PDB file of C-alpha atoms in Angstrom:
ATOM      1  CA  MET A1213       0.000   0.000   0.000  1.00 31.00           C
ATOM      2  CA  SER A1214       2.575   2.590  -1.035  1.00 33.00           C
ATOM      3  CA  LEU A1215       2.656   5.146  -3.800  1.00 34.00           C
ATOM      4  CA  ILE A1216       5.773   5.371  -5.946  1.00 34.00           C
ATOM      5  CA  ASN A1217       7.181   8.840  -6.674  1.00 42.00           C
ATOM      6  CA  VAL A1218       4.873  10.737  -4.341  1.00 41.00           C
ATOM      7  CA  PRO A1219       5.091  14.462  -5.166  1.00 44.00           C
ATOM      8  CA  PHE A1220       6.147  16.828  -2.410  1.00 43.00           C
ATOM      9  CA  GLY A1221       5.717  20.491  -1.546  1.00 44.00           C
ATOM     10  CA  TYR A1222       3.286  22.479  -3.641  1.00 42.00           C
ATOM     11  CA  ASP A1223       2.473  19.488  -5.846  1.00 48.00           C
ATOM     12  CA  ASN A1224       0.825  17.845  -2.853  1.00 50.00           C
ATOM     13  CA  GLU A1225      -1.590  20.670  -1.997  1.00 50.00           C
ATOM     14  CA  GLY A1226      -5.147  19.824  -2.933  1.00 48.00           C
ATOM     15  CA  PHE A1227      -6.916  23.014  -1.928  1.00 44.00           C
ATOM     16  CA  LEU A1228      -5.000  25.167  -4.370  1.00 40.00           C
ATOM     17  CA  TYR A1229      -7.409  23.930  -7.036  1.00 40.00           C
ATOM     18  CA  ILE A1230     -10.657  24.526  -5.144  1.00 40.00           C
ATOM     19  CA  ASN A1231     -13.227  26.806  -6.803  1.00 37.00           C
ATOM     20  CA  ASN A1232     -14.693  28.507  -3.743  1.00 38.00           C
ATOM     21  CA  CYS A1233     -18.457  28.771  -3.387  1.00 41.00           C
ATOM     22  CA  GLY A1234     -18.341  32.550  -3.058  1.00 44.00           C
ATOM     23  CA  ASP A1235     -20.590  34.289  -0.566  1.00 48.00           C
ATOM     24  CA  ASP A1236     -22.746  31.231   0.073  1.00 48.00           C
ATOM     25  CA  CYS A1237     -21.226  29.963   3.318  1.00 43.00           C
ATOM     26  CA  ASN A1238     -24.121  27.578   3.971  1.00 45.00           C
ATOM     27  CA  LYS A1239     -23.004  24.950   1.489  1.00 49.00           C
ATOM     28  CA  THR A1240     -21.750  21.796   3.144  1.00 52.00           C
ATOM     29  CA  PHE A1241     -19.259  21.154   0.341  1.00 56.00           C
ATOM     30  CA  GLU A1242     -16.811  23.501  -1.242  1.00 54.00           C
ATOM     31  CA  LYS A1243     -17.884  23.859  -4.839  1.00 46.00           C
ATOM     32  CA  GLY A1244     -15.311  22.580  -7.295  1.00 49.00           C
ATOM     33  CA  LYS A1245     -12.816  19.793  -7.509  1.00 57.00           C
ATOM     34  CA  ILE A1246      -9.548  18.586  -6.090  1.00 64.00           C
ATOM     35  CA  ILE A1247      -7.133  17.563  -8.833  1.00 60.00           C
ATOM     36  CA  ASP A1248      -3.499  16.551  -8.921  1.00 59.00           C
ATOM     37  CA  ILE A1249      -0.727  18.140 -10.975  1.00 55.00           C
ATOM     38  CA  ASP A1250      -1.658  15.988 -13.975  1.00 60.00           C
ATOM     39  CA  GLY A1251      -5.286  17.135 -13.943  1.00 60.00           C
ATOM     40  CA  ASN A1252      -6.653  13.896 -12.498  1.00 62.00           C
ATOM     41  CA  ILE A1253      -9.739  14.399 -10.353  1.00 63.00           C
ATOM     42  CA  ILE A1254      -9.048  13.126  -6.842  1.00 67.00           C
ATOM     43  CA  CYS A1255     -12.334  13.713  -5.042  1.00 70.00           C
ATOM     44  CA  PRO A1256     -15.366  16.022  -5.078  1.00 65.00           C
ATOM     45  CA  GLY A1257     -14.256  18.475  -2.408  1.00 65.00           C
ATOM     46  CA  ILE A1258     -14.134  18.950   1.337  1.00 67.00           C
ATOM     47  CA  ILE A1259     -16.936  18.736   3.883  1.00 71.00           C
ATOM     48  CA  VAL A1260     -17.539  22.181   5.381  1.00 70.00           C
ATOM     49  CA  PRO A1261     -20.010  22.362   8.281  1.00 78.00           C
ATOM     50  CA  SER A1262     -21.852  25.548   9.191  1.00 78.00           C
ATOM     51  CA  TYR A1263     -21.064  27.234  12.507  1.00 76.00           C
ATOM     52  CA  SER A1264     -24.018  29.651  12.396  1.00 78.00           C
ATOM     53  CA  LEU A1265     -26.372  29.453  15.366  1.00 84.00           C
ATOM     54  CA  ASN A1266     -29.005  31.468  13.466  1.00 83.00           C
ATOM     55  CA  ASP A1267     -28.966  29.047  10.538  1.00 84.00           C
ATOM     56  CA  PHE A1268     -29.147  26.142  12.969  1.00 89.00           C
ATOM     57  CA  THR A1269     -32.209  27.638  14.676  1.00 91.00           C
ATOM     58  CA  ASN A1270     -33.940  28.195  11.332  1.00 90.00           C
ATOM     59  CA  LYS A1271     -33.396  24.577  10.255  1.00 90.00           C
ATOM     60  CA  THR A1272     -34.192  22.699  13.465  1.00 93.00           C
ATOM     61  CA  ASN A1273     -37.213  21.074  11.811  1.00 94.00           C
ATOM     62  CA  GLU A1274     -34.877  19.514   9.224  1.00 92.00           C
ATOM     63  CA  ILE A1275     -32.365  18.061  11.690  1.00 93.00           C
ATOM     64  CA  VAL A1276     -32.629  14.299  12.102  1.00 92.00           C
ATOM     65  CA  TYR A1277     -29.358  13.154  13.737  1.00 92.00           C
ATOM     66  CA  TYR A1278     -26.544  14.362  15.922  1.00 94.00           C
ATOM     67  CA  SER A1279     -23.134  12.996  16.891  1.00 94.00           C
ATOM     68  CA  GLN A1280     -20.252  13.835  19.186  1.00 94.00           C
ATOM     69  CA  ILE A1281     -17.351  15.901  17.871  1.00 94.00           C
ATOM     70  CA  ILE A1282     -14.398  13.536  17.815  1.00 93.00           C
ATOM     71  CA  ARG A1283     -11.036  15.152  18.343  1.00 89.00           C
ATOM     72  CA  GLY A1284      -8.577  14.051  15.680  1.00 87.00           C
ATOM     73  CA  ARG A1285      -7.271  14.665  12.172  1.00 83.00           C
ATOM     74  CA  MET A1286      -9.589  14.540   9.182  1.00 83.00           C
ATOM     75  CA  ILE A1287      -8.416  12.143   6.472  1.00 86.00           C
ATOM     76  CA  ARG A1288      -9.738  10.895   3.163  1.00 84.00           C
ATOM     77  CA  ILE A1289      -9.323   7.504   1.544  1.00 87.00           C
ATOM     78  CA  TYR A1290      -9.758   7.330  -2.216  1.00 83.00           C
ATOM     79  CA  TRP A1291      -8.719   5.329  -5.260  1.00 82.00           C
ATOM     80  CA  TYR A1292      -5.804   6.816  -7.153  1.00 75.00           C
ATOM     81  CA  ASP A1293      -4.661   5.611 -10.558  1.00 72.00           C
ATOM     82  CA  SER A1294      -1.732   7.455 -12.101  1.00 61.00           C
ATOM     83  CA  ASN A1295      -2.835   6.276 -15.550  1.00 61.00           C
ATOM     84  CA  CYS A1296      -6.222   8.025 -15.355  1.00 51.00           C
ATOM     85  CA  ASN A1297      -6.706  11.231 -17.278  1.00 39.00           C
ATOM     86  CA  SER A1298      -8.671  14.267 -16.122  1.00 36.00           C
ATOM     87  CA  ASN A1299     -11.946  12.657 -17.173  1.00 39.00           C
ATOM     88  CA  GLY A1300     -11.335   9.696 -14.896  1.00 40.00           C
ATOM     89  CA  ASN A1301     -10.676   7.315 -17.778  1.00 40.00           C
ATOM     90  CA  GLY A1302      -7.680   4.997 -17.570  1.00 41.00           C
ATOM     91  CA  ASN A1303      -5.439   3.761 -20.320  1.00 41.00           C
ATOM     92  CA  ASP A1304      -4.809   0.182 -21.372  1.00 41.00           C
ATOM     93  CA  ASN A1305      -1.712  -0.412 -19.269  1.00 46.00           C
ATOM     94  CA  GLY A1306      -3.539  -2.419 -16.624  1.00 48.00           C
ATOM     95  CA  ASP A1307      -4.679  -1.673 -13.088  1.00 58.00           C
ATOM     96  CA  THR A1308      -1.955   0.484 -11.544  1.00 68.00           C
ATOM     97  CA  GLY A1309      -4.004   2.218  -8.875  1.00 78.00           C
ATOM     98  CA  ILE A1310      -4.109   1.959  -5.101  1.00 81.00           C
ATOM     99  CA  PHE A1311      -6.215   3.319  -2.256  1.00 85.00           C
ATOM    100  CA  ASN A1312      -4.481   6.376  -0.869  1.00 81.00           C
ATOM    101  CA  ILE A1313      -4.864   7.745   2.641  1.00 82.00           C
ATOM    102  CA  SER A1314      -4.104  11.438   2.964  1.00 78.00           C
ATOM    103  CA  ARG A1315      -4.993  14.332   5.185  1.00 74.00           C
ATOM    104  CA  GLU A1316      -8.079  16.251   4.163  1.00 63.00           C
ATOM    105  CA  TYR A1317      -6.096  19.113   2.675  1.00 59.00           C
ATOM    106  CA  ARG A1318      -3.471  16.993   0.905  1.00 63.00           C
ATOM    107  CA  ILE A1319      -3.670  14.962  -2.292  1.00 62.00           C
ATOM    108  CA  TYR A1320      -1.053  12.306  -1.697  1.00 63.00           C
ATOM    109  CA  PRO A1321      -0.213  10.280   1.417  1.00 64.00           C
ATOM    110  CA  ASN A1322       1.922  12.082   3.974  1.00 57.00           C
ATOM    111  CA  LEU A1323       1.088  10.095   7.108  1.00 62.00           C
ATOM    112  CA  LYS A1324       2.530   6.830   8.367  1.00 68.00           C
ATOM    113  CA  LEU A1325      -0.576   4.798   9.117  1.00 71.00           C
ATOM    114  CA  ASP A1326       0.671   1.219   9.056  1.00 77.00           C
ATOM    115  CA  LYS A1327      -0.584   0.533  12.575  1.00 76.00           C
ATOM    116  CA  TYR A1328      -4.086   1.692  11.594  1.00 81.00           C
ATOM    117  CA  LYS A1329      -4.527  -0.071   8.262  1.00 82.00           C
ATOM    118  CA  LYS A1330      -5.610  -3.339   9.833  1.00 88.00           C
ATOM    119  CA  GLN A1331      -8.793  -1.505  10.848  1.00 92.00           C
ATOM    120  CA  ILE A1332      -9.790  -1.251   7.179  1.00 92.00           C
ATOM    121  CA  ASN A1333     -10.548  -4.066   4.749  1.00 92.00           C
ATOM    122  CA  PHE A1334      -9.303  -2.450   1.550  1.00 90.00           C
ATOM    123  CA  ASP A1335     -10.760  -5.275  -0.553  1.00 92.00           C
ATOM    124  CA  LEU A1336     -14.251  -4.033   0.367  1.00 93.00           C
ATOM    125  CA  LEU A1337     -13.656  -0.385  -0.570  1.00 92.00           C
ATOM    126  CA  GLU A1338     -15.223   0.874  -3.807  1.00 90.00           C
ATOM    127  CA  LYS A1339     -13.037   2.709  -6.298  1.00 87.00           C
ATOM    128  CA  SER A1340     -15.843   5.132  -7.155  1.00 83.00           C
ATOM    129  CA  LYS A1341     -16.193   6.301  -3.545  1.00 85.00           C
ATOM    130  CA  CYS A1342     -14.336   8.848  -1.447  1.00 84.00           C
ATOM    131  CA  TYR A1343     -14.239   7.907   2.238  1.00 88.00           C
ATOM    132  CA  TYR A1344     -13.904  10.567   4.925  1.00 88.00           C
ATOM    133  CA  ALA A1345     -12.767   9.583   8.401  1.00 91.00           C
ATOM    134  CA  ILE A1346     -11.279  10.911  11.629  1.00 91.00           C
ATOM    135  CA  LEU A1347      -7.878   9.701  12.754  1.00 89.00           C
ATOM    136  CA  THR A1348      -7.494   9.541  16.546  1.00 89.00           C
ATOM    137  CA  ASP A1349      -4.591   8.206  18.581  1.00 86.00           C
ATOM    138  CA  THR A1350      -5.885   4.650  18.262  1.00 89.00           C
ATOM    139  CA  LYS A1351      -8.609   4.497  15.605  1.00 91.00           C
ATOM    140  CA  ILE A1352      -9.763   5.400  12.122  1.00 92.00           C
ATOM    141  CA  ILE A1353     -13.446   6.339  12.477  1.00 93.00           C
ATOM    142  CA  LEU A1354     -15.527   6.516   9.286  1.00 92.00           C
ATOM    143  CA  THR A1355     -17.772   9.599   9.081  1.00 90.00           C
ATOM    144  CA  HIS A1356     -18.939   9.814   5.438  1.00 86.00           C
ATOM    145  CA  ILE A1357     -18.912   7.946   2.147  1.00 85.00           C
ATOM    146  CA  ILE A1358     -19.242  10.160  -0.924  1.00 81.00           C
ATOM    147  CA  ASP A1359     -19.768   9.187  -4.554  1.00 77.00           C
ATOM    148  CA  ASN A1360     -16.985  10.665  -6.637  1.00 71.00           C
ATOM    149  CA  ASN A1361     -19.606  11.439  -9.234  1.00 61.00           C
ATOM    150  CA  ASN A1362     -18.677  14.884 -10.495  1.00 48.00           C
ATOM    151  CA  ASN A1363     -16.065  13.825 -13.060  1.00 48.00           C
ATOM    152  CA  ASN A1364     -18.274  14.900 -15.950  1.00 47.00           C
ATOM    153  CA  ASN A1365     -19.480  18.150 -14.399  1.00 47.00           C
ATOM    154  CA  ILE A1366     -16.852  19.689 -12.172  1.00 45.00           C
ATOM    155  CA  HIS A1367     -19.124  22.601 -11.251  1.00 46.00           C
ATOM    156  CA  SER A1368     -21.837  20.446  -9.694  1.00 50.00           C
ATOM    157  CA  LEU A1369     -21.962  20.023  -5.938  1.00 52.00           C
ATOM    158  CA  PRO A1370     -21.492  16.466  -4.695  1.00 56.00           C
ATOM    159  CA  GLU A1371     -24.567  14.980  -3.099  1.00 60.00           C
ATOM    160  CA  LEU A1372     -24.138  14.645   0.639  1.00 61.00           C
ATOM    161  CA  THR A1373     -26.766  12.506   2.331  1.00 62.00           C
ATOM    162  CA  ILE A1374     -27.080  11.075   5.822  1.00 64.00           C
ATOM    163  CA  PRO A1375     -24.480   8.301   5.765  1.00 61.00           C
ATOM    164  CA  GLU A1376     -25.762   4.742   6.037  1.00 70.00           C
ATOM    165  CA  LEU A1377     -22.643   3.704   7.873  1.00 75.00           C
ATOM    166  CA  ASN A1378     -24.203   0.557   9.310  1.00 72.00           C
ATOM    167  CA  GLU A1379     -24.129  -0.935   5.815  1.00 78.00           C
ATOM    168  CA  ASP A1380     -20.367  -0.467   5.555  1.00 84.00           C
ATOM    169  CA  LEU A1381     -18.261  -3.554   6.239  1.00 90.00           C
ATOM    170  CA  ALA A1382     -14.853  -2.192   5.276  1.00 92.00           C
ATOM    171  CA  PHE A1383     -14.234  -0.061   8.363  1.00 93.00           C
ATOM    172  CA  GLU A1384     -13.917  -1.412  11.866  1.00 92.00           C
ATOM    173  CA  ASN A1385     -15.083   1.873  13.452  1.00 93.00           C
ATOM    174  CA  HIS A1386     -17.960   4.190  12.501  1.00 92.00           C
ATOM    175  CA  ILE A1387     -19.153   7.470  13.951  1.00 91.00           C
ATOM    176  CA  GLU A1388     -22.284   7.018  16.064  1.00 91.00           C
ATOM    177  CA  LEU A1389     -25.305   8.922  14.725  1.00 90.00           C
ATOM    178  CA  LEU A1390     -28.108   9.384  17.252  1.00 93.00           C
ATOM    179  CA  PRO A1391     -31.738  10.402  16.520  1.00 93.00           C
ATOM    180  CA  CYS A1392     -32.376  14.076  17.311  1.00 94.00           C
ATOM    181  CA  PRO A1393     -36.115  14.757  17.779  1.00 94.00           C
ATOM    182  CA  GLU A1394     -35.468  17.952  19.803  1.00 95.00           C
ATOM    183  CA  PRO A1395     -32.372  19.763  18.464  1.00 95.00           C
ATOM    184  CA  LEU A1396     -32.746  22.864  20.653  1.00 94.00           C
ATOM    185  CA  LEU A1397     -32.988  20.762  23.797  1.00 95.00           C
ATOM    186  CA  THR A1398     -29.975  18.698  22.736  1.00 95.00           C
ATOM    187  CA  MET A1399     -28.058  21.898  22.024  1.00 93.00           C
ATOM    188  CA  LYS A1400     -28.457  22.996  25.656  1.00 91.00           C
ATOM    189  CA  SER A1401     -26.278  20.082  26.751  1.00 91.00           C
ATOM    190  CA  ILE A1402     -23.328  21.095  24.571  1.00 90.00           C
ATOM    191  CA  ASN A1403     -21.056  22.157  27.449  1.00 87.00           C
ATOM    192  CA  LEU A1404     -21.637  18.783  29.089  1.00 90.00           C
ATOM    193  CA  GLN A1405     -20.129  17.014  26.061  1.00 91.00           C
ATOM    194  CA  GLU A1406     -16.462  16.081  25.787  1.00 90.00           C
ATOM    195  CA  ASN A1407     -15.837  18.314  22.746  1.00 92.00           C
ATOM    196  CA  GLY A1408     -19.187  19.409  21.317  1.00 94.00           C
ATOM    197  CA  LEU A1409     -21.896  18.276  18.893  1.00 95.00           C
ATOM    198  CA  ILE A1410     -22.520  17.937  15.150  1.00 94.00           C
ATOM    199  CA  PHE A1411     -26.110  18.098  13.870  1.00 94.00           C
ATOM    200  CA  TYR A1412     -27.187  16.568  10.549  1.00 90.00           C
ATOM    201  CA  CYS A1413     -30.086  17.785   8.379  1.00 88.00           C
ATOM    202  CA  LYS A1414     -32.072  15.604   5.985  1.00 82.00           C
ATOM    203  CA  ASP A1415     -30.208  17.100   3.018  1.00 76.00           C
ATOM    204  CA  GLY A1416     -26.833  16.307   4.592  1.00 76.00           C
ATOM    205  CA  THR A1417     -26.034  19.827   5.785  1.00 80.00           C
ATOM    206  CA  GLN A1418     -24.017  19.795   8.996  1.00 85.00           C
ATOM    207  CA  PHE A1419     -23.930  22.211  11.927  1.00 89.00           C
ATOM    208  CA  GLU A1420     -20.941  21.940  14.239  1.00 90.00           C
ATOM    209  CA  PHE A1421     -20.684  23.534  17.680  1.00 90.00           C
ATOM    210  CA  ALA A1422     -17.728  23.050  20.011  1.00 88.00           C
ATOM    211  CA  ASN A1423     -18.129  23.399  23.761  1.00 88.00           C
ATOM    212  CA  LEU A1424     -16.403  26.211  25.646  1.00 83.00           C
ATOM    213  CA  ILE A1425     -13.160  24.406  26.456  1.00 82.00           C
ATOM    214  CA  TYR A1426     -12.727  22.855  23.021  1.00 83.00           C
ATOM    215  CA  SER A1427     -13.507  26.221  21.385  1.00 77.00           C
ATOM    216  CA  GLN A1428     -10.605  27.708  23.313  1.00 69.00           C
ATOM    217  CA  ILE A1429      -8.322  24.929  22.145  1.00 71.00           C
ATOM    218  CA  LEU A1430      -9.392  25.440  18.530  1.00 69.00           C
ATOM    219  CA  SER A1431      -8.876  29.185  18.786  1.00 61.00           C
ATOM    220  CA  MET A1432      -5.213  28.543  19.509  1.00 59.00           C
ATOM    221  CA  LYS A1433      -4.871  26.789  16.157  1.00 58.00           C
ATOM    222  CA  LYS A1434      -6.477  29.510  14.042  1.00 52.00           C
ATOM    223  CA  PRO A1435      -8.313  32.821  14.450  1.00 51.00           C
ATOM    224  CA  TYR A1436     -11.853  31.991  15.513  1.00 48.00           C
ATOM    225  CA  TYR A1437     -13.555  34.159  12.895  1.00 48.00           C
ATOM    226  CA  ILE A1438     -11.742  32.748   9.846  1.00 51.00           C
ATOM    227  CA  PRO A1439     -13.688  29.794   8.364  1.00 51.00           C
ATOM    228  CA  THR A1440     -11.720  26.584   8.641  1.00 47.00           C
ATOM    229  CA  TYR A1441     -11.522  25.852   4.925  1.00 45.00           C
ATOM    230  CA  LYS A1442     -10.358  29.379   4.022  1.00 50.00           C
ATOM    231  CA  TYR A1443      -7.747  29.226   6.744  1.00 52.00           C
ATOM    232  CA  TYR A1444      -6.350  25.984   5.364  1.00 47.00           C
ATOM    233  CA  ILE A1445      -6.176  27.438   1.871  1.00 47.00           C
ATOM    234  CA  MET A1446      -4.295  30.516   2.978  1.00 48.00           C
ATOM    235  CA  SER A1447      -1.877  28.645   5.242  1.00 48.00           C
ATOM    236  CA  LEU A1448      -0.586  26.538   2.360  1.00 38.00           C
ATOM    237  CA  ASN A1449      -2.491  23.532   3.600  1.00 37.00           C
ATOM    238  CA  GLN A1450       0.340  22.875   6.033  1.00 41.00           C
ATOM    239  CA  TYR A1451       0.810  23.222   9.761  1.00 42.00           C
ATOM    240  CA  PRO A1452       3.441  25.806  10.730  1.00 46.00           C
ATOM    241  CA  ILE A1453       6.287  24.243  12.651  1.00 47.00           C
ATOM    242  CA  GLY A1454       6.648  26.686  15.571  1.00 50.00           C
ATOM    243  CA  GLU A1455       6.686  24.976  18.945  1.00 50.00           C
ATOM    244  CA  THR A1456       5.337  27.945  20.892  1.00 53.00           C
ATOM    245  CA  PHE A1457       2.227  29.999  20.275  1.00 50.00           C
ATOM    246  CA  ALA A1458       4.181  33.070  19.111  1.00 54.00           C
ATOM    247  CA  GLU A1459       6.467  31.042  16.812  1.00 56.00           C
ATOM    248  CA  TYR A1460       3.411  29.434  15.237  1.00 53.00           C
ATOM    249  CA  PHE A1461       2.245  32.725  13.750  1.00 56.00           C
ATOM    250  CA  ASN A1462       5.731  33.726  12.631  1.00 59.00           C
ATOM    251  CA  ASP A1463       5.992  30.434  10.749  1.00 57.00           C
ATOM    252  CA  LEU A1464       2.563  30.965   9.252  1.00 58.00           C
ATOM    253  CA  GLU A1465       3.505  34.384   7.886  1.00 63.00           C
ATOM    254  CA  TYR A1466       6.722  32.972   6.404  1.00 63.00           C
ATOM    255  CA  ASP A1467       4.869  30.095   4.731  1.00 58.00           C
ATOM    256  CA  ILE A1468       2.359  32.439   3.144  1.00 62.00           C
ATOM    257  CA  ARG A1469       5.064  34.728   1.785  1.00 66.00           C
ATOM    258  CA  LYS A1470       6.720  31.704   0.157  1.00 62.00           C
ATOM    259  CA  TYR A1471       3.329  30.677  -1.186  1.00 58.00           C
ATOM    260  CA  LEU A1472       2.795  34.067  -2.841  1.00 65.00           C
ATOM    261  CA  GLU A1473       6.050  33.679  -4.762  1.00 65.00           C
ATOM    262  CA  TYR A1474       4.375  30.819  -6.620  1.00 59.00           C
ATOM    263  CA  TYR A1475       0.785  32.116  -6.586  1.00 60.00           C
ATOM    264  CA  PRO A1476       0.858  35.946  -6.668  1.00 70.00           C
ATOM    265  CA  GLU A1477      -2.798  36.037  -7.739  1.00 66.00           C
ATOM    266  CA  HIS A1478      -3.724  35.255  -4.118  1.00 66.00           C
ATOM    267  CA  THR A1479      -2.071  38.402  -2.749  1.00 71.00           C
ATOM    268  CA  GLU A1480      -5.387  40.086  -1.961  1.00 70.00           C
ATOM    269  CA  GLY A1481      -6.583  37.068  -0.017  1.00 62.00           C
ATOM    270  CA  TYR A1482      -3.330  37.065   1.906  1.00 65.00           C
ATOM    271  CA  LYS A1483      -3.781  40.728   2.879  1.00 69.00           C
ATOM    272  CA  ILE A1484      -7.224  39.971   4.299  1.00 62.00           C
ATOM    273  CA  MET A1485      -5.929  37.103   6.367  1.00 58.00           C
ATOM    274  CA  SER A1486      -2.851  39.045   7.465  1.00 63.00           C
ATOM    275  CA  ASN A1487      -5.069  41.817   8.825  1.00 63.00           C
ATOM    276  CA  LYS A1488      -7.146  39.287  10.746  1.00 55.00           C
ATOM    277  CA  LEU A1489      -4.028  37.711  12.195  1.00 55.00           C
ATOM    278  CA  ALA A1490      -2.833  41.145  13.295  1.00 59.00           C
ATOM    279  CA  MET A1491      -6.184  41.783  14.974  1.00 56.00           C
ATOM    280  CA  TYR A1492      -5.933  38.425  16.689  1.00 49.00           C
ATOM    281  CA  LEU A1493      -2.473  39.104  18.115  1.00 51.00           C
ATOM    282  CA  ASP A1494      -3.363  42.700  19.037  1.00 54.00           C
ATOM    283  CA  GLN A1495      -6.065  41.360  21.334  1.00 49.00           C
ATOM    284  CA  PHE A1496      -3.291  39.986  23.520  1.00 46.00           C
ATOM    285  CA  GLU A1497      -1.040  43.030  23.262  1.00 46.00           C
ATOM    286  CA  THR A1498      -3.736  45.575  24.159  1.00 45.00           C
ATOM    287  CA  ASP A1499      -5.110  43.720  27.171  1.00 45.00           C
ATOM    288  CA  LYS A1500      -2.781  45.243  29.787  1.00 44.00           C
ATOM    289  CA  ASP A1501      -4.502  43.498  32.683  1.00 45.00           C
ATOM    290  CA  LYS A1502      -3.489  40.121  31.281  1.00 47.00           C
ATOM    291  CA  LYS A1503      -0.093  41.048  29.863  1.00 47.00           C
ATOM    292  CA  GLU A1504       1.948  38.963  32.319  1.00 53.00           C
ATOM    293  CA  GLU A1505      -0.313  35.946  31.828  1.00 52.00           C
ATOM    294  CA  ILE A1506      -0.249  36.339  28.039  1.00 48.00           C
ATOM    295  CA  ASP A1507       3.565  36.605  27.976  1.00 52.00           C
ATOM    296  CA  THR A1508       3.717  33.362  29.909  1.00 56.00           C
ATOM    297  CA  ILE A1509       1.325  31.633  27.522  1.00 51.00           C
ATOM    298  CA  LEU A1510       3.218  32.812  24.431  1.00 51.00           C
ATOM    299  CA  GLY A1511       6.377  31.210  25.774  1.00 56.00           C
ATOM    300  CA  LEU A1512       4.787  27.881  26.603  1.00 53.00           C
ATOM    301  CA  ASN A1513       4.880  24.788  24.478  1.00 56.00           C
ATOM    302  CA  VAL A1514       1.583  24.468  22.578  1.00 50.00           C
ATOM    303  CA  ASP A1515       0.833  21.066  24.112  1.00 57.00           C
ATOM    304  CA  LYS A1516       1.294  22.555  27.584  1.00 58.00           C
ATOM    305  CA  VAL A1517      -1.152  25.366  26.819  1.00 53.00           C
ATOM    306  CA  ILE A1518      -3.761  22.876  25.665  1.00 53.00           C
ATOM    307  CA  GLN A1519      -3.227  20.831  28.825  1.00 57.00           C
ATOM    308  CA  LEU A1520      -3.744  23.919  30.994  1.00 54.00           C
ATOM    309  CA  LEU A1521      -6.890  24.823  29.083  1.00 49.00           C
ATOM    310  CA  GLU A1522      -8.308  21.353  29.558  1.00 50.00           C
ATOM    311  CA  GLU A1523      -7.574  21.546  33.266  1.00 52.00           C
ATOM    312  CA  LYS A1524      -9.233  25.010  33.377  1.00 44.00           C
ATOM    313  CA  ILE A1525      -6.089  26.498  34.914  1.00 42.00           C
ATOM    314  CA  ILE A1526      -5.922  29.257  32.300  1.00 38.00           C
ATOM    315  CA  CYS A1527      -8.687  30.859  30.277  1.00 39.00           C
ATOM    316  CA  ILE A1528      -8.215  33.120  27.275  1.00 36.00           C
TER     317      ILE A1528
END
């Protein structure tokens, strides 16, 4: 289960090819396609939940399930054949494809998952499907199965329906979907949950709400008011390598400047994000009452900060 000649660097960034869905932030999928450097279509897009409480309230009558937010890395599993062209049609050189496992914002594998692969029966996976899962410390948990059905019309949104995960036999672990007859009542228990809740509408739209502690942890990874998918696009689809909170943002700025050398057409988008990052850091600098505490936090290892947040010793 290995891919020969895996591209590195910019060649491995899937989101660079996404055609954003504009001002409509309610779509569950990013409109467009993820393709590799040869023009081969990899998968339909990325699952983007809504974080709007107003939209959630307006659609409570359409919500049918909910699940726990599982803390982990999002991954996709898909069939990749280097002999396929951009229309998804292979040549006559035989079956040269494999099932790839890559992070949600990468095209090719960049994780060592040998210890997890026994949890998946690859013989039962379908080549026409794209499988989305969450990678935890010990498990691969299947969350969605999507038909990779937009090869002929790259501008059509993939159909996202409530996953019938009980019918899947390939994965050892599946996310648990629970009936949700009273969404507003369920929502009131969100701070009693380990991380938060995801609600599912009949049409597949998702609403995701983290509890207070997990929201604080997430806010240390990215500015709270930048949508997750836009943040990943602008940060080169990579994690900065800084070990402390302050170094993280310095690395992020450096990565984006390198990115603009290759993709100058995204300069305007970079300026928007740069301003938001400045606002985010200024919140710490202008709060004089917390300056000593903030200086301490900025010098801590990121893992230590998260530990303190979980133990409710510090609160930002």
